[in-house]
Amino acid sequence: MFVIHCPYCGEREETEFHQGGEAHIERPKDPDKLTDEEWADYLFMRKNSKGLFLERWVHRHGCRRWFNVARDTHTNEILAVYEMGKEPPRAVAQKIAAKVKK
Amino acid sequence: MKAINGKQPSTGKPTMGKYSIFSLIRNALSFHEGWERAWRSPKPKPAYDAIIVGGGGHGLATAYYLAKEHGLTNIAVLEKGWIGGGNTGRNTTIIRSNYLWDESAAIYEKALQLYEGLSQELNFNIMLSQRGVMNLAHNLHDMRELQRRVNANRLNGIDSEILDTQQVKDMVPILNCSPKSRYPILGASLQRRGGVARHDAVAWGYARGADAMGVDIIQQCEVTGIRREGGKVTGVETTRGFIAAPKVGIVTAGHTSVMAEMAGIRLPINSYPLQAMVSEPVKPIHHCVVMSNAVHVYVSQSDKGELVLGAGIDGYHGYSQRGSLHVIEGQLGALCELFPIFSRLRLMRQWGGIVDTCPDASPIISKTPIEGLYINGGWGTGGFKATPGSGWTFAYTIARDEPHALNAPFTIERFTTGALIDEHGAAAVAH
């Protein structure tokens, strides 16, 4: 059972929330120009990271607002919670950059 | 590897004796101290004709059929832990082939037919028990969906029938068939050839069979990279050094995306924890498999007497092999609703496995954009039942570098072309 810190309501139990999959997937700006491969990538292809993962959650049985979570999918440690439309906090971004470099 | 009974594990040529009543008697005379290990523990060779990454049921079956059907015996199965220690040893052992769409019905039925002869073929008792798999309907829509599926199954030559409430009650008297229950049972579908098998034995039997044909099964050897040159696979980096091979098959269930990332391939797979559990053992009381999609639980009784329970995945991505308590509470509530007699049973063990789900709840058994690299994954919550068919078709694909008709629909490209095989509705429980 997770305890998740909703940026609007504070700490609540996992049962109040619903996970909405990978975060920061942008809807194509010009959908008419997309190839089938680009559509497939947008619709279906996912990072599914083991370790640090940026994901969306919604406080379904609370304020009903969406937000982003940076979580380690191996240990379930929640590293950061940040608002929709924002970039991940610097510490998390550095971890991602370090992983890419490696 | 630890020595057993003071004997070091053999690393030389395979010397498999046949299991029979005579070998049992012979070994009984020496107080069962003379049994040979069922497979060797060889050191990895520098190169093989093909490497299978993942020593679960699917990977071992692939190796077995590569050797048996295609004569490829200079091959290795690499396993980071021990064989059958992942999802093969964590599932709820249910076998059935009553899938809705023709493509799925064909491959799962192939698997079931291979299962039916597997104990004899492998000379290893996989304890297949075709005790019948029952899917309950709790409302009119459920009932119509089941009828549609039963009709589709019959058109594909798969045994399947519809039961009414009385027939369900006659078959499983301990089910709560009262019209006053919260979710009354209106009927069920039944596949009598469905049932359960000993999951470990499937892995062990395939391992022993593959080993006897010369396949190297290498445990505690984790693949850490996939080496490529000019769009072709040349081998794998492992914790025990580089091993060369012109063909590499990835069969790593929950870790399919992790392996694919090593080769720079993006997949439509999301990994989730799926929990299962067993109760304390009791006398025989539940003789078939009962599944309910709407109330959301499935239950059978093992030969040891434990009730084996499962339901849906946890609600978030994960690789932790454990899940949340409320998911267990949900399925136990469902169990007590369907079987009030089980309400005082205690749970004995609970565990999680990592399932790799595809958006259409169908697997990928496919070539990849990289020459010599093949992927078999995305089985989601229902891979065990497909083990023989999965290995059989994947072996064909690796040996001939083209899919068999049975797995031709299960490509990665289907997510680009749109030819999805949507089995969400036909799955036993909601995904």
Short mmCIF file of C-alpha atoms in Angstrom, two decimals:
data_model
loop_
_atom_site.label_atom_id
_atom_site.label_comp_id
_atom_site.label_asym_id
_atom_site.label_seq_id
_atom_site.Cartn_x
_atom_site.Cartn_y
_atom_site.Cartn_z
CA MET A 1 0.00 0.00 0.00
CA PHE A 2 1.45 3.34 -1.03
CA VAL A 3 1.03 6.57 0.84
CA ILE A 4 0.98 9.27 -1.81
CA HIS A 5 1.42 12.96 -1.18
CA CYS A 6 -1.26 14.71 -3.25
CA PRO A 7 0.07 18.22 -4.00
CA TYR A 8 -3.41 19.60 -3.23
CA CYS A 9 -4.66 17.44 -0.32
CA GLY A 10 -1.55 16.08 1.38
CA GLU A 11 -0.80 12.49 2.32
CA ARG A 12 -3.48 9.91 1.51
CA GLU A 13 -3.64 6.15 0.98
CA GLU A 14 -3.15 4.56 -2.42
CA THR A 15 -6.80 3.41 -2.62
CA GLU A 16 -7.85 7.05 -3.15
CA PHE A 17 -5.65 7.31 -6.25
CA HIS A 18 -5.46 5.86 -9.74
CA GLN A 19 -2.32 5.61 -11.82
CA GLY A 20 -2.56 6.98 -15.36
CA GLY A 21 0.59 5.54 -16.94
CA GLU A 22 3.73 7.20 -18.28
CA ALA A 23 3.95 10.99 -17.91
CA HIS A 24 5.08 13.65 -20.40
CA ILE A 25 3.64 11.95 -23.51
CA GLU A 26 2.62 14.87 -25.65
CA ARG A 27 -0.33 14.70 -27.98
CA PRO A 28 0.92 15.26 -31.55
CA LYS A 29 0.61 18.91 -32.51
CA ASP A 30 -0.10 18.16 -36.16
CA PRO A 31 -1.88 14.78 -36.20
CA ASP A 32 -2.65 14.87 -39.94
CA LYS A 33 1.03 14.74 -40.80
CA LEU A 34 1.87 11.71 -38.63
CA THR A 35 3.04 8.45 -40.19
CA ASP A 36 1.65 5.12 -38.99
CA GLU A 37 4.91 4.51 -37.11
CA GLU A 38 4.62 7.84 -35.31
CA TRP A 39 1.02 7.11 -34.38
CA ALA A 40 2.02 3.68 -33.06
CA ASP A 41 4.76 5.27 -31.01
CA TYR A 42 2.42 7.88 -29.53
CA LEU A 43 -0.43 5.46 -28.84
CA PHE A 44 1.31 2.28 -27.76
CA MET A 45 5.08 2.36 -27.29
CA ARG A 46 6.13 2.99 -23.69
CA LYS A 47 9.31 3.30 -21.65
CA ASN A 48 8.16 0.83 -18.96
CA SER A 49 11.34 1.66 -17.00
CA LYS A 50 12.76 -0.53 -14.29
CA GLY A 51 13.94 2.01 -11.74
CA LEU A 52 13.16 5.71 -12.03
CA PHE A 53 9.82 6.23 -13.79
CA LEU A 54 7.82 9.42 -14.39
CA GLU A 55 4.11 8.71 -14.20
CA ARG A 56 0.73 10.39 -13.81
CA TRP A 57 -1.64 9.83 -10.92
CA VAL A 58 -5.12 11.20 -10.26
CA HIS A 59 -6.62 11.71 -6.80
CA ARG A 60 -9.78 9.96 -7.94
CA HIS A 61 -11.58 9.77 -4.60
CA GLY A 62 -10.34 13.14 -3.40
CA CYS A 63 -9.77 16.40 -5.27
CA ARG A 64 -9.91 14.56 -8.63
CA ARG A 65 -6.88 16.44 -9.90
CA TRP A 66 -4.02 14.96 -11.91
CA PHE A 67 -0.35 15.32 -11.01
CA ASN A 68 3.02 13.74 -11.82
CA VAL A 69 5.01 11.34 -9.66
CA ALA A 70 8.66 10.26 -9.97
CA ARG A 71 8.86 6.74 -8.55
CA ASP A 72 11.36 3.91 -8.53
CA THR A 73 9.41 0.98 -10.00
CA HIS A 74 11.82 -1.51 -8.43
CA THR A 75 11.65 -0.30 -4.82
CA ASN A 76 8.36 1.70 -5.03
CA GLU A 77 10.13 4.68 -3.45
CA ILE A 78 8.43 7.94 -4.41
CA LEU A 79 11.17 10.45 -5.22
CA ALA A 80 9.08 13.47 -6.11
CA VAL A 81 5.55 14.70 -6.72
CA TYR A 82 5.04 17.65 -9.06
CA GLU A 83 2.23 19.40 -10.88
CA MET A 84 0.94 18.68 -14.38
CA GLY A 85 2.67 20.67 -17.08
CA LYS A 86 5.82 21.06 -14.94
CA GLU A 87 9.19 19.48 -15.53
CA PRO A 88 10.47 17.01 -12.90
CA PRO A 89 12.43 18.60 -9.99
CA ARG A 90 16.13 19.14 -10.58
CA ALA A 91 17.30 16.24 -8.39
CA VAL A 92 15.16 13.81 -10.38
CA ALA A 93 16.19 15.33 -13.71
CA GLN A 94 19.84 14.85 -12.73
CA LYS A 95 19.21 11.20 -11.97
CA ILE A 96 17.63 10.75 -15.42
CA ALA A 97 20.57 12.52 -17.09
CA ALA A 98 23.04 10.34 -15.18
CA LYS A 99 21.21 7.20 -16.33
CA VAL A 100 21.21 8.31 -19.97
CA LYS A 101 24.94 9.05 -19.78
CA LYS A 102 25.65 5.62 -18.31
CA MET B 1 25.64 -24.83 -7.68
CA LYS B 2 25.75 -26.76 -4.44
CA ALA B 3 26.56 -30.42 -4.52
CA ILE B 4 23.65 -32.70 -3.70
CA ASN B 5 24.29 -35.81 -1.59
CA GLY B 6 27.98 -35.02 -1.68
CA LYS B 7 28.11 -35.34 -5.48
CA GLN B 8 29.30 -32.53 -7.67
CA PRO B 9 26.90 -31.57 -10.47
CA SER B 10 27.87 -33.10 -13.77
CA THR B 11 29.18 -30.71 -16.36
CA GLY B 12 29.97 -33.20 -19.11
CA LYS B 13 27.80 -34.89 -21.70
CA PRO B 14 24.12 -35.38 -20.89
CA THR B 15 23.35 -38.83 -19.50
CA MET B 16 19.64 -38.87 -18.88
CA GLY B 17 18.19 -42.11 -17.62
CA LYS B 18 14.54 -42.81 -18.33
CA TYR B 19 12.17 -42.46 -15.39
CA SER B 20 10.05 -45.60 -14.99
CA ILE B 21 8.77 -48.04 -12.41
CA PHE B 22 12.03 -49.96 -12.85
CA SER B 23 14.25 -46.92 -12.23
CA LEU B 24 12.11 -46.20 -9.16
CA ILE B 25 12.64 -49.72 -7.80
CA ARG B 26 16.34 -49.69 -8.65
CA ASN B 27 16.85 -46.40 -6.84
CA ALA B 28 14.70 -47.47 -3.91
CA LEU B 29 17.11 -50.37 -3.34
CA SER B 30 19.92 -47.84 -2.81
CA PHE B 31 17.73 -45.64 -0.56
CA HIS B 32 17.20 -43.08 -3.35
CA GLU B 33 20.76 -41.83 -3.04
CA GLY B 34 21.69 -42.70 -6.60
CA TRP B 35 19.34 -40.41 -8.56
CA GLU B 36 21.18 -38.38 -11.15
CA ARG B 37 20.58 -34.67 -11.50
CA ALA B 38 17.91 -34.00 -14.11
CA TRP B 39 20.11 -31.58 -16.06
CA ARG B 40 23.77 -30.53 -16.10
CA SER B 41 25.25 -27.22 -14.96
CA PRO B 42 27.70 -26.54 -17.77
CA LYS B 43 30.06 -23.60 -18.03
CA PRO B 44 29.07 -21.24 -20.85
CA LYS B 45 30.90 -21.88 -24.14
CA PRO B 46 32.35 -18.86 -25.97
CA ALA B 47 29.83 -19.24 -28.82
CA TYR B 48 26.54 -20.94 -29.67
CA ASP B 49 24.30 -21.21 -32.74
CA ALA B 50 21.50 -19.57 -30.76
CA ILE B 51 20.96 -18.15 -27.28
CA ILE B 52 17.67 -18.06 -25.43
CA VAL B 53 17.57 -15.36 -22.75
CA GLY B 54 15.28 -16.44 -19.93
CA GLY B 55 15.01 -19.87 -18.31
CA GLY B 56 11.31 -19.89 -17.55
CA GLY B 57 8.83 -22.32 -19.05
CA HIS B 58 8.60 -20.43 -22.36
CA GLY B 59 12.38 -20.16 -22.79
CA LEU B 60 13.02 -23.79 -21.90
CA ALA B 61 10.19 -24.92 -24.19
CA THR B 62 11.73 -22.84 -26.98
CA ALA B 63 15.11 -24.53 -26.46
CA TYR B 64 13.48 -27.96 -26.29
CA TYR B 65 11.62 -27.51 -29.60
CA LEU B 66 14.64 -25.86 -31.27
CA ALA B 67 16.59 -29.05 -30.52
CA LYS B 68 13.78 -31.51 -31.15
CA GLU B 69 11.99 -30.04 -34.17
CA HIS B 70 14.77 -28.10 -35.85
CA GLY B 71 17.93 -30.01 -34.91
CA LEU B 72 19.57 -26.98 -33.29
CA THR B 73 21.42 -28.45 -30.32
CA ASN B 74 24.41 -26.12 -29.99
CA ILE B 75 22.29 -23.62 -28.07
CA ALA B 76 22.15 -22.18 -24.57
CA VAL B 77 19.44 -20.96 -22.22
CA LEU B 78 20.72 -18.13 -20.01
CA GLU B 79 18.89 -17.52 -16.73
CA LYS B 80 19.80 -14.78 -14.26
CA GLY B 81 18.31 -16.61 -11.28
CA TRP B 82 17.26 -20.25 -11.25
CA ILE B 83 15.07 -21.92 -13.85
CA GLY B 84 11.34 -21.60 -13.27
CA GLY B 85 11.90 -19.09 -10.45
CA GLY B 86 10.07 -16.22 -12.12
CA ASN B 87 6.51 -16.23 -13.38
CA THR B 88 6.69 -19.96 -14.19
CA GLY B 89 6.75 -20.67 -10.45
CA ARG B 90 4.42 -17.83 -9.51
CA ASN B 91 1.30 -18.36 -11.62
CA THR B 92 -1.93 -20.10 -10.64
CA THR B 93 -1.30 -23.03 -13.05
CA ILE B 94 -4.56 -22.74 -15.00
CA ILE B 95 -4.69 -24.12 -18.54
CA ARG B 96 -7.46 -23.46 -21.07
CA SER B 97 -7.82 -22.55 -24.74
CA ASN B 98 -11.30 -20.95 -24.85
CA TYR B 99 -10.20 -17.63 -26.39
CA LEU B 100 -12.54 -15.54 -28.53
CA TRP B 101 -10.55 -14.67 -31.65
CA ASP B 102 -9.36 -17.23 -34.21
CA GLU B 103 -5.70 -16.19 -33.88
CA SER B 104 -5.63 -16.70 -30.11
CA ALA B 105 -7.78 -19.83 -30.18
CA ALA B 106 -5.36 -21.44 -32.63
CA ILE B 107 -2.19 -20.81 -30.60
CA TYR B 108 -3.68 -21.57 -27.16
CA GLU B 109 -5.31 -24.74 -28.54
CA LYS B 110 -1.95 -25.80 -29.99
CA ALA B 111 -0.52 -25.31 -26.50
CA LEU B 112 -3.30 -27.33 -24.87
CA GLN B 113 -2.85 -30.19 -27.34
CA LEU B 114 0.89 -30.25 -26.67
CA TYR B 115 0.15 -30.23 -22.91
CA GLU B 116 -2.10 -33.27 -23.35
CA GLY B 117 0.83 -35.40 -24.49
CA LEU B 118 3.60 -33.65 -22.59
CA SER B 119 4.10 -35.98 -19.61
CA GLN B 120 4.65 -38.91 -21.99
CA GLU B 121 6.76 -36.92 -24.42
CA LEU B 122 9.07 -35.52 -21.73
CA ASN B 123 9.03 -38.67 -19.57
CA PHE B 124 8.31 -36.25 -16.72
CA ASN B 125 4.99 -36.02 -14.88
CA ILE B 126 3.68 -32.49 -15.31
CA MET B 127 0.57 -33.53 -13.34
CA LEU B 128 -1.85 -32.25 -15.98
CA SER B 129 -5.34 -32.45 -14.50
CA GLN B 130 -8.10 -31.68 -17.03
CA ARG B 131 -10.65 -30.94 -14.36
CA GLY B 132 -12.64 -28.34 -16.26
CA VAL B 133 -12.49 -24.53 -16.23
CA MET B 134 -15.73 -22.73 -15.47
CA ASN B 135 -16.34 -19.03 -16.19
CA LEU B 136 -19.31 -17.62 -14.29
CA ALA B 137 -21.87 -15.14 -15.63
CA HIS B 138 -23.53 -12.75 -13.19
CA ASN B 139 -25.68 -10.63 -15.50
CA LEU B 140 -27.30 -10.80 -18.92
CA HIS B 141 -24.37 -9.15 -20.63
CA ASP B 142 -21.92 -11.68 -19.11
CA MET B 143 -24.19 -14.47 -20.31
CA ARG B 144 -24.31 -13.15 -23.88
CA GLU B 145 -20.54 -12.66 -23.94
CA LEU B 146 -20.03 -16.24 -22.74
CA GLN B 147 -22.46 -17.58 -25.35
CA ARG B 148 -20.63 -15.64 -28.06
CA ARG B 149 -17.31 -17.04 -26.88
CA VAL B 150 -18.62 -20.62 -26.63
CA ASN B 151 -19.96 -20.35 -30.18
CA ALA B 152 -16.67 -18.94 -31.43
CA ASN B 153 -14.75 -21.74 -29.65
CA ARG B 154 -16.95 -24.42 -31.21
CA LEU B 155 -16.45 -22.97 -34.70
CA ASN B 156 -12.72 -23.37 -34.02
CA GLY B 157 -13.17 -26.97 -32.92
CA ILE B 158 -12.51 -26.21 -29.24
CA ASP B 159 -14.67 -27.96 -26.64
CA SER B 160 -16.83 -25.44 -24.84
CA GLU B 161 -20.33 -25.49 -23.43
CA ILE B 162 -22.86 -23.33 -21.62
CA LEU B 163 -24.24 -24.33 -18.22
CA ASP B 164 -27.38 -22.93 -16.60
CA THR B 165 -27.55 -22.09 -12.89
CA GLN B 166 -28.76 -25.57 -11.90
CA GLN B 167 -25.97 -27.25 -13.85
CA VAL B 168 -23.42 -24.96 -12.19
CA LYS B 169 -24.87 -25.86 -8.79
CA ASP B 170 -24.83 -29.59 -9.59
CA MET B 171 -21.18 -29.42 -10.59
CA VAL B 172 -19.96 -27.14 -7.78
CA PRO B 173 -22.43 -27.48 -4.89
CA ILE B 174 -20.42 -25.18 -2.61
CA LEU B 175 -20.91 -22.18 -4.92
CA ASN B 176 -23.44 -19.66 -3.64
CA CYS B 177 -26.07 -20.01 -6.39
CA SER B 178 -28.82 -18.26 -4.46
CA PRO B 179 -30.82 -15.73 -6.51
CA LYS B 180 -30.59 -13.47 -3.45
CA SER B 181 -26.80 -13.16 -3.59
CA ARG B 182 -25.30 -9.77 -4.41
CA TYR B 183 -24.17 -11.01 -7.85
CA PRO B 184 -26.42 -14.00 -8.67
CA ILE B 185 -24.97 -16.72 -10.90
CA LEU B 186 -27.00 -16.88 -14.11
CA GLY B 187 -24.88 -19.56 -15.75
CA ALA B 188 -21.37 -20.34 -16.86
CA SER B 189 -19.21 -21.50 -19.71
CA LEU B 190 -17.24 -24.69 -19.23
CA GLN B 191 -14.20 -26.05 -21.03
CA ARG B 192 -13.86 -29.62 -19.78
CA ARG B 193 -10.40 -30.08 -21.33
CA GLY B 194 -9.15 -27.10 -19.36
CA GLY B 195 -7.61 -27.55 -15.93
CA VAL B 196 -4.31 -27.21 -14.09
CA ALA B 197 -0.78 -28.60 -14.25
CA ARG B 198 2.24 -28.50 -11.96
CA HIS B 199 3.98 -25.33 -13.12
CA ASP B 200 7.47 -26.19 -11.82
CA ALA B 201 7.28 -29.61 -13.46
CA VAL B 202 6.64 -28.01 -16.85
CA ALA B 203 9.88 -26.01 -16.52
CA TRP B 204 11.83 -28.96 -15.10
CA GLY B 205 10.51 -31.40 -17.71
CA TYR B 206 11.44 -29.10 -20.59
CA ALA B 207 14.85 -28.40 -19.00
CA ARG B 208 15.58 -32.10 -18.64
CA GLY B 209 14.38 -32.84 -22.17
CA ALA B 210 16.40 -29.99 -23.70
CA ASP B 211 19.50 -30.91 -21.68
CA ALA B 212 19.29 -34.51 -22.87
CA MET B 213 19.55 -33.27 -26.46
CA GLY B 214 22.66 -31.24 -25.62
CA VAL B 215 21.21 -27.82 -24.80
CA ASP B 216 23.28 -25.92 -22.19
CA ILE B 217 21.11 -24.54 -19.39
CA ILE B 218 23.17 -21.87 -17.64
CA GLN B 219 21.76 -20.50 -14.41
CA GLN B 220 22.94 -17.45 -12.46
CA CYS B 221 24.04 -15.84 -15.71
CA GLU B 222 22.42 -12.45 -16.25
CA VAL B 223 22.39 -10.84 -19.67
CA THR B 224 23.52 -7.22 -19.35
CA GLY B 225 23.79 -6.19 -22.99
CA ILE B 226 23.04 -7.25 -26.55
CA ARG B 227 25.97 -6.80 -28.92
CA ARG B 228 25.12 -5.81 -32.50
CA GLU B 229 27.08 -5.03 -35.64
CA GLY B 230 25.60 -3.50 -38.77
CA GLY B 231 22.01 -4.20 -37.72
CA LYS B 232 22.79 -7.81 -36.84
CA VAL B 233 23.05 -9.55 -33.48
CA THR B 234 26.50 -10.92 -32.67
CA GLY B 235 26.00 -12.09 -29.10
CA VAL B 236 25.18 -11.10 -25.53
CA GLU B 237 27.15 -9.53 -22.69
CA THR B 238 26.58 -11.44 -19.47
CA THR B 239 27.74 -11.45 -15.87
CA ARG B 240 29.89 -14.42 -16.93
CA GLY B 241 31.42 -12.74 -19.95
CA PHE B 242 30.55 -12.24 -23.60
CA ILE B 243 28.86 -15.14 -25.40
CA ALA B 244 28.66 -15.02 -29.20
CA ALA B 245 25.62 -16.15 -31.19
CA PRO B 246 24.09 -15.16 -34.53
CA LYS B 247 20.58 -15.61 -33.10
CA VAL B 248 19.22 -14.41 -29.76
CA GLY B 249 15.69 -15.00 -28.51
CA ILE B 250 14.40 -12.84 -25.65
CA VAL B 251 11.84 -14.64 -23.44
CA THR B 252 11.94 -12.68 -20.19
CA ALA B 253 8.27 -12.03 -19.30
CA GLY B 254 8.07 -9.01 -16.96
CA HIS B 255 11.52 -7.82 -18.03
CA THR B 256 10.82 -7.87 -21.78
CA SER B 257 11.00 -4.06 -21.99
CA VAL B 258 14.27 -3.99 -20.03
CA MET B 259 15.84 -6.47 -22.46
CA ALA B 260 14.43 -4.70 -25.52
CA GLU B 261 15.84 -1.40 -24.29
CA MET B 262 19.33 -2.98 -24.37
CA ALA B 263 18.81 -3.44 -28.11
CA GLY B 264 17.22 0.00 -28.58
CA ILE B 265 13.76 -1.39 -29.35
CA ARG B 266 10.61 0.28 -28.04
CA LEU B 267 7.74 -2.04 -27.17
CA PRO B 268 4.05 -1.50 -26.42
CA ILE B 269 4.46 -3.32 -23.11
CA ASN B 270 3.69 -2.20 -19.57
CA SER B 271 4.80 -4.31 -16.60
CA TYR B 272 2.61 -4.66 -13.51
CA PRO B 273 2.67 -6.75 -10.34
CA LEU B 274 0.12 -9.58 -10.31
CA GLN B 275 -0.51 -11.21 -6.96
CA ALA B 276 -1.48 -14.78 -6.19
CA MET B 277 -1.96 -16.65 -2.94
CA VAL B 278 -2.76 -19.99 -1.37
CA SER B 279 -4.84 -20.88 1.65
CA GLU B 280 -3.97 -23.38 4.33
CA PRO B 281 -4.42 -26.94 3.00
CA VAL B 282 -7.79 -28.64 3.47
CA LYS B 283 -9.36 -31.94 2.40
CA PRO B 284 -10.55 -32.13 -1.25
CA ILE B 285 -13.53 -29.81 -1.59
CA HIS B 286 -13.20 -27.96 -4.90
CA HIS B 287 -12.59 -30.21 -7.90
CA CYS B 288 -12.55 -27.83 -10.87
CA VAL B 289 -11.39 -24.29 -11.67
CA VAL B 290 -13.93 -21.50 -11.15
CA MET B 291 -13.38 -18.01 -12.53
CA SER B 292 -15.56 -14.95 -12.24
CA ASN B 293 -14.89 -11.84 -14.25
CA ALA B 294 -17.57 -9.68 -12.64
CA VAL B 295 -16.92 -10.63 -8.99
CA HIS B 296 -13.27 -10.95 -9.93
CA VAL B 297 -11.46 -13.97 -8.56
CA TYR B 298 -10.36 -17.37 -9.77
CA VAL B 299 -9.87 -20.40 -7.58
CA SER B 300 -8.80 -24.02 -7.81
CA GLN B 301 -7.51 -26.52 -5.25
CA SER B 302 -4.01 -27.89 -5.51
CA ASP B 303 -3.08 -31.52 -4.96
CA LYS B 304 -1.66 -30.46 -1.59
CA GLY B 305 -5.12 -29.18 -0.63
CA GLU B 306 -4.42 -25.46 -0.76
CA LEU B 307 -6.88 -23.18 -2.49
CA VAL B 308 -4.96 -21.36 -5.21
CA LEU B 309 -6.30 -17.85 -5.75
CA GLY B 310 -5.71 -14.97 -8.08
CA ALA B 311 -7.43 -12.00 -9.70
CA GLY B 312 -6.32 -8.82 -11.43
CA ILE B 313 -3.10 -6.86 -11.61
CA ASP B 314 -2.13 -4.10 -9.21
CA GLY B 315 -2.91 -0.62 -10.50
CA TYR B 316 0.56 0.73 -11.22
CA HIS B 317 3.75 -0.14 -13.12
CA GLY B 318 6.23 -2.12 -11.08
CA TYR B 319 9.07 -4.60 -10.91
CA SER B 320 8.93 -5.19 -7.17
CA GLN B 321 7.30 -8.66 -7.19
CA ARG B 322 4.87 -7.54 -4.49
CA GLY B 323 1.63 -5.65 -4.49
CA SER B 324 -0.84 -3.79 -2.34
CA LEU B 325 -3.02 -5.23 0.41
CA HIS B 326 -6.30 -3.81 -0.91
CA VAL B 327 -5.95 -5.94 -4.05
CA ILE B 328 -5.83 -9.06 -1.85
CA GLU B 329 -8.79 -7.82 0.21
CA GLY B 330 -10.78 -7.32 -2.99
CA GLN B 331 -10.29 -10.84 -4.29
CA LEU B 332 -10.83 -12.48 -0.91
CA GLY B 333 -14.08 -10.56 -0.60
CA ALA B 334 -15.05 -11.93 -4.02
CA LEU B 335 -14.07 -15.45 -2.94
CA CYS B 336 -16.23 -15.32 0.19
CA GLU B 337 -19.12 -13.92 -1.85
CA LEU B 338 -18.96 -16.87 -4.26
CA PHE B 339 -17.96 -19.55 -1.72
CA PRO B 340 -19.26 -18.60 1.75
CA ILE B 341 -17.87 -21.93 3.04
CA PHE B 342 -14.30 -20.62 2.56
CA SER B 343 -14.82 -17.59 4.82
CA ARG B 344 -12.96 -19.11 7.81
CA LEU B 345 -9.96 -20.36 5.85
CA ARG B 346 -6.65 -18.66 6.52
CA LEU B 347 -4.13 -17.63 3.91
CA MET B 348 -0.79 -19.37 4.05
CA ARG B 349 1.32 -17.59 1.44
CA GLN B 350 0.99 -14.63 -0.90
CA TRP B 351 3.39 -13.42 -3.59
CA GLY B 352 3.67 -11.26 -6.68
CA GLY B 353 5.00 -11.75 -10.18
CA ILE B 354 5.70 -9.11 -12.82
CA VAL B 355 3.45 -9.45 -15.86
CA ASP B 356 4.20 -7.79 -19.20
CA THR B 357 0.91 -6.61 -20.65
CA CYS B 358 0.22 -5.55 -24.23
CA PRO B 359 -2.49 -3.00 -25.08
CA ASP B 360 -4.57 -5.73 -26.79
CA ALA B 361 -3.93 -8.40 -24.11
CA SER B 362 -2.24 -10.61 -26.73
CA PRO B 363 1.41 -11.64 -26.84
CA ILE B 364 4.28 -10.71 -29.17
CA ILE B 365 6.12 -13.69 -30.74
CA SER B 366 8.03 -11.90 -33.40
CA LYS B 367 11.10 -10.99 -35.37
CA THR B 368 12.49 -7.53 -34.64
CA PRO B 369 14.06 -4.77 -36.76
CA ILE B 370 17.45 -6.24 -35.72
CA GLU B 371 18.52 -9.27 -37.72
CA GLY B 372 18.86 -12.37 -35.57
CA LEU B 373 17.02 -10.86 -32.61
CA TYR B 374 13.63 -12.31 -31.70
CA ILE B 375 11.18 -11.38 -28.96
CA ASN B 376 8.61 -13.55 -27.19
CA GLY B 377 6.77 -11.58 -24.53
CA GLY B 378 3.73 -9.56 -23.63
CA TRP B 379 1.87 -12.62 -22.35
CA GLY B 380 0.47 -10.50 -19.54
CA THR B 381 -1.53 -12.39 -16.97
CA GLY B 382 -2.01 -15.61 -18.94
CA GLY B 383 1.29 -17.00 -20.17
CA PHE B 384 1.51 -20.31 -18.34
CA LYS B 385 -1.28 -21.96 -20.30
CA ALA B 386 0.49 -21.09 -23.55
CA THR B 387 3.94 -22.40 -22.59
CA PRO B 388 4.23 -25.33 -25.06
CA GLY B 389 2.62 -23.43 -27.97
CA SER B 390 4.71 -20.36 -27.25
CA GLY B 391 7.95 -22.36 -27.27
CA TRP B 392 6.91 -24.38 -30.31
CA THR B 393 6.13 -21.32 -32.47
CA PHE B 394 9.08 -19.28 -31.18
CA ALA B 395 11.47 -22.15 -31.97
CA TYR B 396 10.07 -22.25 -35.51
CA THR B 397 10.51 -18.46 -35.85
CA ILE B 398 14.13 -18.53 -34.62
CA ALA B 399 15.14 -21.60 -36.65
CA ARG B 400 13.63 -20.43 -39.94
CA ASP B 401 13.82 -16.67 -39.44
CA GLU B 402 10.12 -16.43 -40.26
CA PRO B 403 6.96 -16.88 -38.19
CA HIS B 404 4.84 -20.01 -38.29
CA ALA B 405 1.22 -19.48 -39.39
CA LEU B 406 0.23 -19.79 -35.71
CA ASN B 407 2.29 -16.81 -34.55
CA ALA B 408 2.28 -14.75 -37.76
CA PRO B 409 -0.50 -12.50 -36.38
CA PHE B 410 1.44 -11.82 -33.15
CA THR B 411 4.05 -9.42 -34.57
CA ILE B 412 5.28 -6.12 -33.18
CA GLU B 413 4.11 -4.52 -36.46
CA ARG B 414 0.47 -5.09 -35.58
CA PHE B 415 0.63 -1.99 -33.38
CA THR B 416 1.53 0.02 -36.49
CA THR B 417 -0.85 -1.64 -38.94
CA GLY B 418 -3.69 -1.67 -36.44
CA ALA B 419 -4.35 -5.41 -36.79
CA LEU B 420 -4.70 -5.84 -33.02
CA ILE B 421 -6.00 -9.05 -31.47
CA ASP B 422 -8.20 -7.64 -28.75
CA GLU B 423 -8.60 -10.32 -26.11
CA HIS B 424 -9.58 -8.10 -23.17
CA GLY B 425 -13.15 -9.33 -23.27
CA ALA B 426 -12.18 -12.97 -23.63
CA ALA B 427 -9.78 -13.05 -20.72
CA ALA B 428 -10.92 -14.89 -17.65
CA VAL B 429 -10.75 -11.85 -15.45
CA ALA B 430 -10.49 -8.16 -16.22
CA HIS B 431 -7.01 -6.97 -17.08
#
